[in-house]
Amino acid sequence: MAQVDLEQIAGEGNVWVLLLVQGIVAAVIGTLLLAAPKTALTLFALILGIYWIITGFLSILMIAGDRTMWGWKLFIGILSILAGFVAVTSPLWASAAVLLVMMIFLGVGAIIQGGAEIFRAFKGGGWGQGLIGALNLFVGILIVVNLGAAVVVAPFVYGIIMLGFGLAAIIMAFRVRKSSGPSATAAAA
């Protein structure tokens, strides 16, 4: 089945190049998160802050073309500009705040999912589902109880995930290129 998927992707032309670029970018981000997490998070917060400022101004400008719910658009625009300003002027603090919120959502989500899977296990889902549910519940509680540690460890975990994804995408890109034959290789040159 994997071979069929590769053939479908390869039939699209030079998709392998896009996959290669995606893999390289992910591997670079993963490596940066592992080697210099403070720098990576600061850079992330700066980019996010600039994005929020731009979208805030655009939200306010949209009021001129569409007056529906103009109060909300103005509120969202001002809030985005303020959040962007905080992220740009205090990127390390902003990145910690974003990570903290992410960890809260991740922890609570794991607790809810774990509870649901345990419930399904008792309704006939089997012991495997119960085990996965218990693991989700445990990880969720661990994250919520130790938010500070979760925030510190998160860049390294995401770094490993991004690096792994990047390397897998790079390998997949060359597999797609190889399976597409000489015509795709010649067209890319």
Short mmCIF file of N, CA and C in Angstrom, two decimals:
data_model
loop_
_atom_site.label_atom_id
_atom_site.label_comp_id
_atom_site.label_asym_id
_atom_site.label_seq_id
_atom_site.Cartn_x
_atom_site.Cartn_y
_atom_site.Cartn_z
N MET A 1 0.83 -1.20 0.00
CA MET A 1 0.00 0.00 0.00
C MET A 1 0.86 1.25 0.00
N ALA A 2 1.99 1.21 0.72
CA ALA A 2 2.88 2.37 0.74
C ALA A 2 3.43 2.64 -0.65
N GLN A 3 3.69 1.58 -1.41
CA GLN A 3 4.20 1.74 -2.77
C GLN A 3 3.18 2.46 -3.65
N VAL A 4 1.89 2.14 -3.48
CA VAL A 4 0.84 2.80 -4.25
C VAL A 4 0.82 4.29 -3.92
N ASP A 5 0.93 4.61 -2.65
CA ASP A 5 0.94 6.02 -2.25
C ASP A 5 2.14 6.74 -2.85
N LEU A 6 3.30 6.10 -2.86
CA LEU A 6 4.49 6.71 -3.45
C LEU A 6 4.28 6.95 -4.94
N GLU A 7 3.68 5.99 -5.62
CA GLU A 7 3.45 6.15 -7.06
C GLU A 7 2.47 7.28 -7.34
N GLN A 8 1.45 7.41 -6.50
CA GLN A 8 0.50 8.50 -6.68
C GLN A 8 1.18 9.85 -6.48
N ILE A 9 1.99 9.95 -5.44
CA ILE A 9 2.70 11.21 -5.18
C ILE A 9 3.68 11.51 -6.30
N ALA A 10 4.43 10.49 -6.73
CA ALA A 10 5.44 10.69 -7.77
C ALA A 10 4.79 11.09 -9.09
N GLY A 11 3.58 10.64 -9.33
CA GLY A 11 2.89 10.98 -10.57
C GLY A 11 2.54 12.45 -10.66
N GLU A 12 2.68 13.17 -9.61
CA GLU A 12 2.33 14.58 -9.58
C GLU A 12 3.46 15.49 -10.05
N GLY A 13 4.55 14.93 -10.55
CA GLY A 13 5.65 15.75 -11.04
C GLY A 13 6.76 15.87 -10.03
N ASN A 14 7.07 17.08 -9.66
CA ASN A 14 8.21 17.33 -8.77
C ASN A 14 7.79 17.57 -7.33
N VAL A 15 6.80 16.84 -6.89
CA VAL A 15 6.34 16.96 -5.51
C VAL A 15 7.47 16.61 -4.54
N TRP A 16 8.39 15.76 -4.99
CA TRP A 16 9.48 15.34 -4.12
C TRP A 16 10.33 16.53 -3.67
N VAL A 17 10.43 17.54 -4.52
CA VAL A 17 11.22 18.73 -4.16
C VAL A 17 10.55 19.46 -3.00
N LEU A 18 9.23 19.60 -3.06
CA LEU A 18 8.50 20.26 -1.97
C LEU A 18 8.62 19.46 -0.68
N LEU A 19 8.54 18.15 -0.80
CA LEU A 19 8.70 17.28 0.36
C LEU A 19 10.11 17.40 0.94
N LEU A 20 11.10 17.51 0.07
CA LEU A 20 12.48 17.68 0.51
C LEU A 20 12.65 19.01 1.26
N VAL A 21 12.11 20.08 0.71
CA VAL A 21 12.20 21.39 1.37
C VAL A 21 11.49 21.35 2.72
N GLN A 22 10.31 20.74 2.76
CA GLN A 22 9.58 20.62 4.01
C GLN A 22 10.41 19.85 5.04
N GLY A 23 11.04 18.78 4.60
CA GLY A 23 11.88 17.99 5.50
C GLY A 23 13.08 18.76 6.02
N ILE A 24 13.72 19.51 5.13
CA ILE A 24 14.89 20.29 5.54
C ILE A 24 14.49 21.36 6.55
N VAL A 25 13.38 22.07 6.27
CA VAL A 25 12.91 23.11 7.19
C VAL A 25 12.58 22.50 8.56
N ALA A 26 11.87 21.38 8.56
CA ALA A 26 11.51 20.73 9.83
C ALA A 26 12.76 20.27 10.58
N ALA A 27 13.74 19.71 9.86
CA ALA A 27 14.97 19.25 10.50
C ALA A 27 15.75 20.42 11.09
N VAL A 28 15.78 21.54 10.38
CA VAL A 28 16.49 22.73 10.88
C VAL A 28 15.79 23.26 12.14
N ILE A 29 14.46 23.33 12.10
CA ILE A 29 13.72 23.80 13.28
C ILE A 29 13.93 22.85 14.45
N GLY A 30 13.86 21.56 14.19
CA GLY A 30 14.09 20.57 15.25
C GLY A 30 15.47 20.67 15.84
N THR A 31 16.47 20.83 14.98
CA THR A 31 17.85 20.97 15.46
C THR A 31 18.01 22.24 16.28
N LEU A 32 17.40 23.34 15.82
CA LEU A 32 17.46 24.60 16.56
C LEU A 32 16.78 24.47 17.92
N LEU A 33 15.64 23.79 17.96
CA LEU A 33 14.96 23.59 19.25
C LEU A 33 15.80 22.76 20.21
N LEU A 34 16.55 21.79 19.68
CA LEU A 34 17.39 20.95 20.54
C LEU A 34 18.67 21.66 20.95
N ALA A 35 19.29 22.37 20.01
CA ALA A 35 20.59 22.99 20.27
C ALA A 35 20.47 24.33 21.00
N ALA A 36 19.47 25.11 20.65
CA ALA A 36 19.32 26.45 21.23
C ALA A 36 17.83 26.74 21.45
N PRO A 37 17.21 26.09 22.43
CA PRO A 37 15.77 26.26 22.62
C PRO A 37 15.36 27.70 22.92
N LYS A 38 16.18 28.42 23.68
CA LYS A 38 15.85 29.81 24.02
C LYS A 38 15.81 30.67 22.75
N THR A 39 16.81 30.49 21.88
CA THR A 39 16.86 31.23 20.62
C THR A 39 15.68 30.86 19.73
N ALA A 40 15.38 29.56 19.64
CA ALA A 40 14.28 29.11 18.79
C ALA A 40 12.94 29.67 19.27
N LEU A 41 12.72 29.64 20.59
CA LEU A 41 11.46 30.14 21.13
C LEU A 41 11.36 31.65 21.00
N THR A 42 12.47 32.34 21.16
CA THR A 42 12.47 33.79 20.99
C THR A 42 12.14 34.15 19.54
N LEU A 43 12.75 33.44 18.61
CA LEU A 43 12.47 33.67 17.19
C LEU A 43 11.01 33.38 16.87
N PHE A 44 10.49 32.29 17.42
CA PHE A 44 9.08 31.94 17.23
C PHE A 44 8.18 33.06 17.75
N ALA A 45 8.47 33.57 18.94
CA ALA A 45 7.65 34.63 19.52
C ALA A 45 7.71 35.91 18.69
N LEU A 46 8.89 36.23 18.16
CA LEU A 46 9.02 37.42 17.30
C LEU A 46 8.18 37.27 16.04
N ILE A 47 8.26 36.12 15.40
CA ILE A 47 7.48 35.89 14.18
C ILE A 47 5.99 35.92 14.49
N LEU A 48 5.59 35.28 15.59
CA LEU A 48 4.20 35.28 16.00
C LEU A 48 3.73 36.70 16.32
N GLY A 49 4.57 37.48 16.99
CA GLY A 49 4.22 38.86 17.31
C GLY A 49 4.01 39.71 16.08
N ILE A 50 4.90 39.58 15.11
CA ILE A 50 4.76 40.33 13.85
C ILE A 50 3.47 39.91 13.14
N TYR A 51 3.20 38.61 13.13
CA TYR A 51 1.97 38.09 12.51
C TYR A 51 0.74 38.69 13.19
N TRP A 52 0.73 38.70 14.53
CA TRP A 52 -0.41 39.25 15.26
C TRP A 52 -0.60 40.73 14.98
N ILE A 53 0.48 41.48 14.89
CA ILE A 53 0.38 42.92 14.60
C ILE A 53 -0.23 43.12 13.21
N ILE A 54 0.27 42.38 12.23
CA ILE A 54 -0.24 42.52 10.85
C ILE A 54 -1.72 42.13 10.79
N THR A 55 -2.08 40.99 11.38
CA THR A 55 -3.49 40.57 11.33
C THR A 55 -4.38 41.50 12.13
N GLY A 56 -3.84 42.10 13.18
CA GLY A 56 -4.62 43.08 13.95
C GLY A 56 -4.97 44.29 13.11
N PHE A 57 -3.98 44.83 12.41
CA PHE A 57 -4.25 45.97 11.53
C PHE A 57 -5.20 45.58 10.40
N LEU A 58 -5.02 44.40 9.83
CA LEU A 58 -5.91 43.96 8.76
C LEU A 58 -7.34 43.79 9.26
N SER A 59 -7.50 43.30 10.47
CA SER A 59 -8.83 43.14 11.04
C SER A 59 -9.52 44.49 11.19
N ILE A 60 -8.77 45.49 11.62
CA ILE A 60 -9.33 46.84 11.75
C ILE A 60 -9.64 47.43 10.38
N LEU A 61 -8.75 47.23 9.41
CA LEU A 61 -8.98 47.74 8.06
C LEU A 61 -10.20 47.09 7.40
N MET A 62 -10.51 45.85 7.75
CA MET A 62 -11.66 45.16 7.17
C MET A 62 -12.98 45.82 7.53
N ILE A 63 -12.98 46.58 8.60
CA ILE A 63 -14.20 47.27 9.02
C ILE A 63 -14.67 48.22 7.92
N ALA A 64 -13.73 48.84 7.21
CA ALA A 64 -14.10 49.78 6.14
C ALA A 64 -14.87 49.09 5.02
N GLY A 65 -14.55 47.83 4.74
CA GLY A 65 -15.23 47.11 3.66
C GLY A 65 -16.43 46.31 4.11
N ASP A 66 -16.50 45.99 5.38
CA ASP A 66 -17.59 45.16 5.89
C ASP A 66 -17.89 45.59 7.32
N ARG A 67 -19.01 46.27 7.49
CA ARG A 67 -19.36 46.83 8.80
C ARG A 67 -20.03 45.83 9.74
N THR A 68 -20.32 44.61 9.25
CA THR A 68 -20.97 43.64 10.14
C THR A 68 -20.01 43.28 11.27
N MET A 69 -20.54 43.23 12.44
CA MET A 69 -19.79 42.91 13.66
C MET A 69 -18.52 43.74 13.78
N TRP A 70 -18.64 45.03 13.46
CA TRP A 70 -17.46 45.90 13.47
C TRP A 70 -16.85 46.01 14.87
N GLY A 71 -17.68 45.93 15.89
CA GLY A 71 -17.16 46.02 17.26
C GLY A 71 -16.22 44.86 17.58
N TRP A 72 -16.60 43.67 17.17
CA TRP A 72 -15.75 42.50 17.39
C TRP A 72 -14.47 42.60 16.58
N LYS A 73 -14.59 43.05 15.34
CA LYS A 73 -13.40 43.19 14.49
C LYS A 73 -12.42 44.20 15.10
N LEU A 74 -12.97 45.29 15.62
CA LEU A 74 -12.13 46.30 16.26
C LEU A 74 -11.48 45.73 17.52
N PHE A 75 -12.27 45.03 18.34
CA PHE A 75 -11.75 44.42 19.56
C PHE A 75 -10.65 43.41 19.25
N ILE A 76 -10.91 42.51 18.30
CA ILE A 76 -9.92 41.49 17.91
C ILE A 76 -8.67 42.17 17.34
N GLY A 77 -8.88 43.20 16.53
CA GLY A 77 -7.74 43.90 15.95
C GLY A 77 -6.86 44.54 17.00
N ILE A 78 -7.47 45.25 17.94
CA ILE A 78 -6.71 45.90 19.01
C ILE A 78 -6.02 44.86 19.89
N LEU A 79 -6.74 43.79 20.23
CA LEU A 79 -6.16 42.72 21.05
C LEU A 79 -4.97 42.07 20.34
N SER A 80 -5.10 41.83 19.04
CA SER A 80 -4.00 41.24 18.26
C SER A 80 -2.79 42.16 18.22
N ILE A 81 -3.03 43.44 18.02
CA ILE A 81 -1.92 44.40 17.98
C ILE A 81 -1.21 44.46 19.34
N LEU A 82 -1.99 44.50 20.41
CA LEU A 82 -1.39 44.53 21.76
C LEU A 82 -0.60 43.25 22.05
N ALA A 83 -1.18 42.09 21.71
CA ALA A 83 -0.48 40.82 21.94
C ALA A 83 0.79 40.76 21.09
N GLY A 84 0.69 41.24 19.86
CA GLY A 84 1.87 41.27 18.99
C GLY A 84 2.94 42.18 19.52
N PHE A 85 2.54 43.33 20.05
CA PHE A 85 3.50 44.27 20.63
C PHE A 85 4.21 43.64 21.82
N VAL A 86 3.46 42.94 22.68
CA VAL A 86 4.07 42.26 23.83
C VAL A 86 5.04 41.19 23.35
N ALA A 87 4.64 40.42 22.34
CA ALA A 87 5.50 39.34 21.83
C ALA A 87 6.77 39.89 21.21
N VAL A 88 6.68 41.02 20.52
CA VAL A 88 7.86 41.60 19.86
C VAL A 88 8.78 42.27 20.88
N THR A 89 8.20 42.93 21.88
CA THR A 89 9.05 43.63 22.86
C THR A 89 9.56 42.71 23.97
N SER A 90 8.85 41.63 24.25
CA SER A 90 9.28 40.67 25.28
C SER A 90 9.14 39.25 24.74
N PRO A 91 9.94 38.90 23.73
CA PRO A 91 9.72 37.61 23.06
C PRO A 91 9.95 36.39 23.95
N LEU A 92 10.89 36.46 24.87
CA LEU A 92 11.14 35.30 25.73
C LEU A 92 9.96 35.07 26.67
N TRP A 93 9.44 36.15 27.24
CA TRP A 93 8.27 36.04 28.11
C TRP A 93 7.08 35.53 27.31
N ALA A 94 6.88 36.07 26.11
CA ALA A 94 5.75 35.66 25.27
C ALA A 94 5.84 34.19 24.89
N SER A 95 7.05 33.73 24.56
CA SER A 95 7.19 32.32 24.18
C SER A 95 6.90 31.42 25.37
N ALA A 96 7.29 31.83 26.56
CA ALA A 96 6.99 31.03 27.76
C ALA A 96 5.48 31.00 28.01
N ALA A 97 4.82 32.14 27.80
CA ALA A 97 3.36 32.19 28.00
C ALA A 97 2.64 31.31 26.99
N VAL A 98 3.07 31.36 25.73
CA VAL A 98 2.46 30.53 24.69
C VAL A 98 2.67 29.05 25.01
N LEU A 99 3.90 28.70 25.41
CA LEU A 99 4.19 27.31 25.79
C LEU A 99 3.34 26.87 26.97
N LEU A 100 3.17 27.75 27.95
CA LEU A 100 2.37 27.42 29.13
C LEU A 100 0.93 27.11 28.73
N VAL A 101 0.35 27.97 27.89
CA VAL A 101 -1.03 27.74 27.43
C VAL A 101 -1.11 26.44 26.63
N MET A 102 -0.12 26.19 25.76
CA MET A 102 -0.10 24.94 25.00
C MET A 102 -0.06 23.73 25.93
N MET A 103 0.74 23.80 26.97
CA MET A 103 0.87 22.67 27.90
C MET A 103 -0.43 22.45 28.67
N ILE A 104 -1.11 23.54 29.03
CA ILE A 104 -2.40 23.41 29.73
C ILE A 104 -3.39 22.70 28.81
N PHE A 105 -3.49 23.16 27.55
CA PHE A 105 -4.41 22.52 26.60
C PHE A 105 -4.03 21.06 26.36
N LEU A 106 -2.74 20.80 26.20
CA LEU A 106 -2.27 19.44 25.97
C LEU A 106 -2.58 18.54 27.16
N GLY A 107 -2.31 19.02 28.37
CA GLY A 107 -2.58 18.23 29.57
C GLY A 107 -4.05 17.95 29.77
N VAL A 108 -4.88 18.99 29.67
CA VAL A 108 -6.32 18.82 29.85
C VAL A 108 -6.88 17.92 28.74
N GLY A 109 -6.40 18.10 27.51
CA GLY A 109 -6.85 17.25 26.41
C GLY A 109 -6.50 15.79 26.64
N ALA A 110 -5.31 15.53 27.14
CA ALA A 110 -4.89 14.15 27.42
C ALA A 110 -5.74 13.55 28.54
N ILE A 111 -6.07 14.35 29.54
CA ILE A 111 -6.92 13.86 30.64
C ILE A 111 -8.31 13.49 30.11
N ILE A 112 -8.89 14.37 29.30
CA ILE A 112 -10.22 14.11 28.74
C ILE A 112 -10.19 12.88 27.84
N GLN A 113 -9.21 12.82 26.94
CA GLN A 113 -9.10 11.68 26.03
C GLN A 113 -8.86 10.39 26.81
N GLY A 114 -7.99 10.44 27.81
CA GLY A 114 -7.72 9.26 28.62
C GLY A 114 -8.97 8.76 29.32
N GLY A 115 -9.72 9.68 29.90
CA GLY A 115 -10.97 9.30 30.56
C GLY A 115 -11.96 8.68 29.59
N ALA A 116 -12.07 9.27 28.40
CA ALA A 116 -12.99 8.73 27.39
C ALA A 116 -12.56 7.34 26.93
N GLU A 117 -11.26 7.13 26.77
CA GLU A 117 -10.78 5.81 26.34
C GLU A 117 -10.98 4.76 27.43
N ILE A 118 -10.79 5.13 28.67
CA ILE A 118 -11.05 4.20 29.78
C ILE A 118 -12.54 3.84 29.81
N PHE A 119 -13.39 4.84 29.62
CA PHE A 119 -14.83 4.60 29.58
C PHE A 119 -15.18 3.63 28.45
N ARG A 120 -14.61 3.86 27.25
CA ARG A 120 -14.87 2.97 26.11
C ARG A 120 -14.33 1.57 26.37
N ALA A 121 -13.22 1.47 27.10
CA ALA A 121 -12.67 0.15 27.41
C ALA A 121 -13.65 -0.66 28.25
N PHE A 122 -14.32 0.00 29.19
CA PHE A 122 -15.31 -0.70 30.02
C PHE A 122 -16.59 -1.00 29.24
N LYS A 123 -16.80 -0.34 28.13
CA LYS A 123 -17.97 -0.57 27.29
C LYS A 123 -17.67 -1.56 26.16
N GLY A 124 -16.58 -2.31 26.29
CA GLY A 124 -16.27 -3.33 25.30
C GLY A 124 -15.10 -3.02 24.41
N GLY A 125 -14.38 -1.96 24.68
CA GLY A 125 -13.24 -1.58 23.84
C GLY A 125 -12.01 -2.43 24.06
N GLY A 126 -11.97 -3.17 25.15
CA GLY A 126 -10.84 -4.06 25.40
C GLY A 126 -9.79 -3.44 26.31
N TRP A 127 -8.91 -4.31 26.79
CA TRP A 127 -7.89 -3.87 27.74
C TRP A 127 -6.86 -2.96 27.10
N GLY A 128 -6.60 -3.14 25.79
CA GLY A 128 -5.63 -2.28 25.10
C GLY A 128 -6.06 -0.82 25.11
N GLN A 129 -7.34 -0.62 24.84
CA GLN A 129 -7.86 0.75 24.86
C GLN A 129 -7.83 1.31 26.27
N GLY A 130 -8.10 0.46 27.25
CA GLY A 130 -8.03 0.90 28.64
C GLY A 130 -6.61 1.29 29.03
N LEU A 131 -5.64 0.52 28.55
CA LEU A 131 -4.23 0.81 28.83
C LEU A 131 -3.81 2.15 28.21
N ILE A 132 -4.21 2.36 26.96
CA ILE A 132 -3.89 3.63 26.28
C ILE A 132 -4.58 4.79 27.01
N GLY A 133 -5.83 4.56 27.43
CA GLY A 133 -6.55 5.59 28.18
C GLY A 133 -5.87 5.93 29.49
N ALA A 134 -5.42 4.89 30.20
CA ALA A 134 -4.71 5.12 31.46
C ALA A 134 -3.41 5.88 31.23
N LEU A 135 -2.71 5.54 30.15
CA LEU A 135 -1.46 6.24 29.83
C LEU A 135 -1.73 7.70 29.50
N ASN A 136 -2.77 7.97 28.68
CA ASN A 136 -3.15 9.35 28.37
C ASN A 136 -3.51 10.12 29.64
N LEU A 137 -4.29 9.48 30.49
CA LEU A 137 -4.71 10.11 31.74
C LEU A 137 -3.49 10.42 32.61
N PHE A 138 -2.57 9.49 32.72
CA PHE A 138 -1.36 9.68 33.51
C PHE A 138 -0.51 10.83 32.96
N VAL A 139 -0.29 10.83 31.64
CA VAL A 139 0.52 11.89 31.02
C VAL A 139 -0.16 13.25 31.19
N GLY A 140 -1.48 13.30 31.01
CA GLY A 140 -2.20 14.55 31.18
C GLY A 140 -2.09 15.10 32.58
N ILE A 141 -2.26 14.24 33.57
CA ILE A 141 -2.13 14.67 34.97
C ILE A 141 -0.70 15.11 35.25
N LEU A 142 0.26 14.36 34.74
CA LEU A 142 1.67 14.70 34.92
C LEU A 142 1.97 16.10 34.36
N ILE A 143 1.44 16.40 33.18
CA ILE A 143 1.66 17.71 32.56
C ILE A 143 1.01 18.82 33.39
N VAL A 144 -0.25 18.63 33.78
CA VAL A 144 -0.98 19.67 34.50
C VAL A 144 -0.37 19.91 35.88
N VAL A 145 0.05 18.86 36.56
CA VAL A 145 0.63 19.00 37.90
C VAL A 145 2.02 19.62 37.83
N ASN A 146 2.75 19.36 36.76
CA ASN A 146 4.12 19.86 36.61
C ASN A 146 4.24 20.79 35.41
N LEU A 147 3.43 21.83 35.37
CA LEU A 147 3.43 22.73 34.21
C LEU A 147 4.80 23.35 33.97
N GLY A 148 5.48 23.74 35.02
CA GLY A 148 6.81 24.36 34.86
C GLY A 148 7.78 23.42 34.18
N ALA A 149 7.82 22.17 34.63
CA ALA A 149 8.71 21.18 34.02
C ALA A 149 8.28 20.89 32.58
N ALA A 150 6.97 20.84 32.35
CA ALA A 150 6.47 20.57 30.99
C ALA A 150 6.90 21.67 30.03
N VAL A 151 6.85 22.92 30.49
CA VAL A 151 7.26 24.04 29.65
C VAL A 151 8.75 23.97 29.34
N VAL A 152 9.55 23.55 30.31
CA VAL A 152 11.00 23.44 30.11
C VAL A 152 11.33 22.29 29.15
N VAL A 153 10.63 21.18 29.28
CA VAL A 153 10.92 19.99 28.48
C VAL A 153 10.32 20.08 27.08
N ALA A 154 9.23 20.82 26.92
CA ALA A 154 8.50 20.88 25.64
C ALA A 154 9.38 21.21 24.44
N PRO A 155 10.26 22.21 24.50
CA PRO A 155 11.08 22.50 23.31
C PRO A 155 11.93 21.30 22.88
N PHE A 156 12.43 20.54 23.84
CA PHE A 156 13.25 19.38 23.49
C PHE A 156 12.40 18.27 22.87
N VAL A 157 11.20 18.05 23.44
CA VAL A 157 10.30 17.04 22.88
C VAL A 157 9.89 17.43 21.47
N TYR A 158 9.48 18.70 21.28
CA TYR A 158 9.10 19.15 19.95
C TYR A 158 10.30 19.15 19.01
N GLY A 159 11.48 19.42 19.53
CA GLY A 159 12.69 19.36 18.72
C GLY A 159 12.95 17.97 18.19
N ILE A 160 12.80 16.97 19.05
CA ILE A 160 12.98 15.58 18.63
C ILE A 160 11.93 15.20 17.60
N ILE A 161 10.68 15.60 17.84
CA ILE A 161 9.60 15.29 16.90
C ILE A 161 9.86 15.96 15.55
N MET A 162 10.22 17.24 15.56
CA MET A 162 10.48 17.97 14.30
C MET A 162 11.68 17.39 13.56
N LEU A 163 12.74 17.05 14.28
CA LEU A 163 13.92 16.47 13.66
C LEU A 163 13.57 15.12 13.05
N GLY A 164 12.83 14.30 13.79
CA GLY A 164 12.40 13.00 13.26
C GLY A 164 11.52 13.14 12.04
N PHE A 165 10.55 14.07 12.10
CA PHE A 165 9.69 14.31 10.95
C PHE A 165 10.50 14.81 9.77
N GLY A 166 11.43 15.72 10.02
CA GLY A 166 12.25 16.27 8.94
C GLY A 166 13.07 15.21 8.26
N LEU A 167 13.73 14.36 9.05
CA LEU A 167 14.54 13.29 8.46
C LEU A 167 13.66 12.31 7.69
N ALA A 168 12.49 11.97 8.23
CA ALA A 168 11.57 11.07 7.53
C ALA A 168 11.09 11.69 6.22
N ALA A 169 10.81 12.98 6.22
CA ALA A 169 10.36 13.66 5.00
C ALA A 169 11.47 13.71 3.96
N ILE A 170 12.71 13.92 4.40
CA ILE A 170 13.84 13.94 3.47
C ILE A 170 14.01 12.56 2.83
N ILE A 171 13.97 11.51 3.64
CA ILE A 171 14.08 10.14 3.12
C ILE A 171 12.93 9.86 2.16
N MET A 172 11.72 10.24 2.54
CA MET A 172 10.54 10.03 1.69
C MET A 172 10.68 10.80 0.38
N ALA A 173 11.23 12.00 0.42
CA ALA A 173 11.40 12.79 -0.80
C ALA A 173 12.29 12.05 -1.80
N PHE A 174 13.39 11.49 -1.32
CA PHE A 174 14.28 10.77 -2.22
C PHE A 174 13.66 9.46 -2.69
N ARG A 175 12.83 8.83 -1.86
CA ARG A 175 12.12 7.62 -2.30
C ARG A 175 11.11 7.97 -3.39
N VAL A 176 10.41 9.08 -3.22
CA VAL A 176 9.45 9.53 -4.23
C VAL A 176 10.18 9.84 -5.52
N ARG A 177 11.30 10.54 -5.41
CA ARG A 177 12.09 10.89 -6.60
C ARG A 177 12.56 9.63 -7.32
N LYS A 178 13.06 8.67 -6.55
CA LYS A 178 13.57 7.43 -7.14
C LYS A 178 12.44 6.64 -7.81
N SER A 179 11.28 6.59 -7.18
CA SER A 179 10.17 5.81 -7.74
C SER A 179 9.52 6.50 -8.93
N SER A 180 9.79 7.80 -9.10
CA SER A 180 9.19 8.51 -10.23
C SER A 180 9.98 8.32 -11.51
N GLY A 181 11.16 7.75 -11.43
CA GLY A 181 11.93 7.42 -12.63
C GLY A 181 12.74 8.58 -13.16
N PRO A 182 13.43 8.33 -14.27
CA PRO A 182 14.33 9.34 -14.83
C PRO A 182 13.62 10.56 -15.39
N SER A 183 12.35 10.44 -15.78
CA SER A 183 11.67 11.59 -16.37
C SER A 183 11.50 12.72 -15.37
N ALA A 184 11.15 12.38 -14.11
CA ALA A 184 10.99 13.42 -13.09
C ALA A 184 12.33 14.01 -12.70
N THR A 185 13.37 13.17 -12.67
CA THR A 185 14.70 13.66 -12.32
C THR A 185 15.20 14.62 -13.39
N ALA A 186 14.98 14.30 -14.65
CA ALA A 186 15.42 15.16 -15.75
C ALA A 186 14.63 16.46 -15.76
N ALA A 187 13.34 16.37 -15.45
CA ALA A 187 12.50 17.57 -15.45
C ALA A 187 12.90 18.52 -14.33
N ALA A 188 13.39 17.96 -13.23
CA ALA A 188 13.78 18.80 -12.10
C ALA A 188 15.09 19.51 -12.35
N ALA A 189 15.92 18.97 -13.24
CA ALA A 189 17.24 19.55 -13.48
C ALA A 189 17.20 20.78 -14.33
#
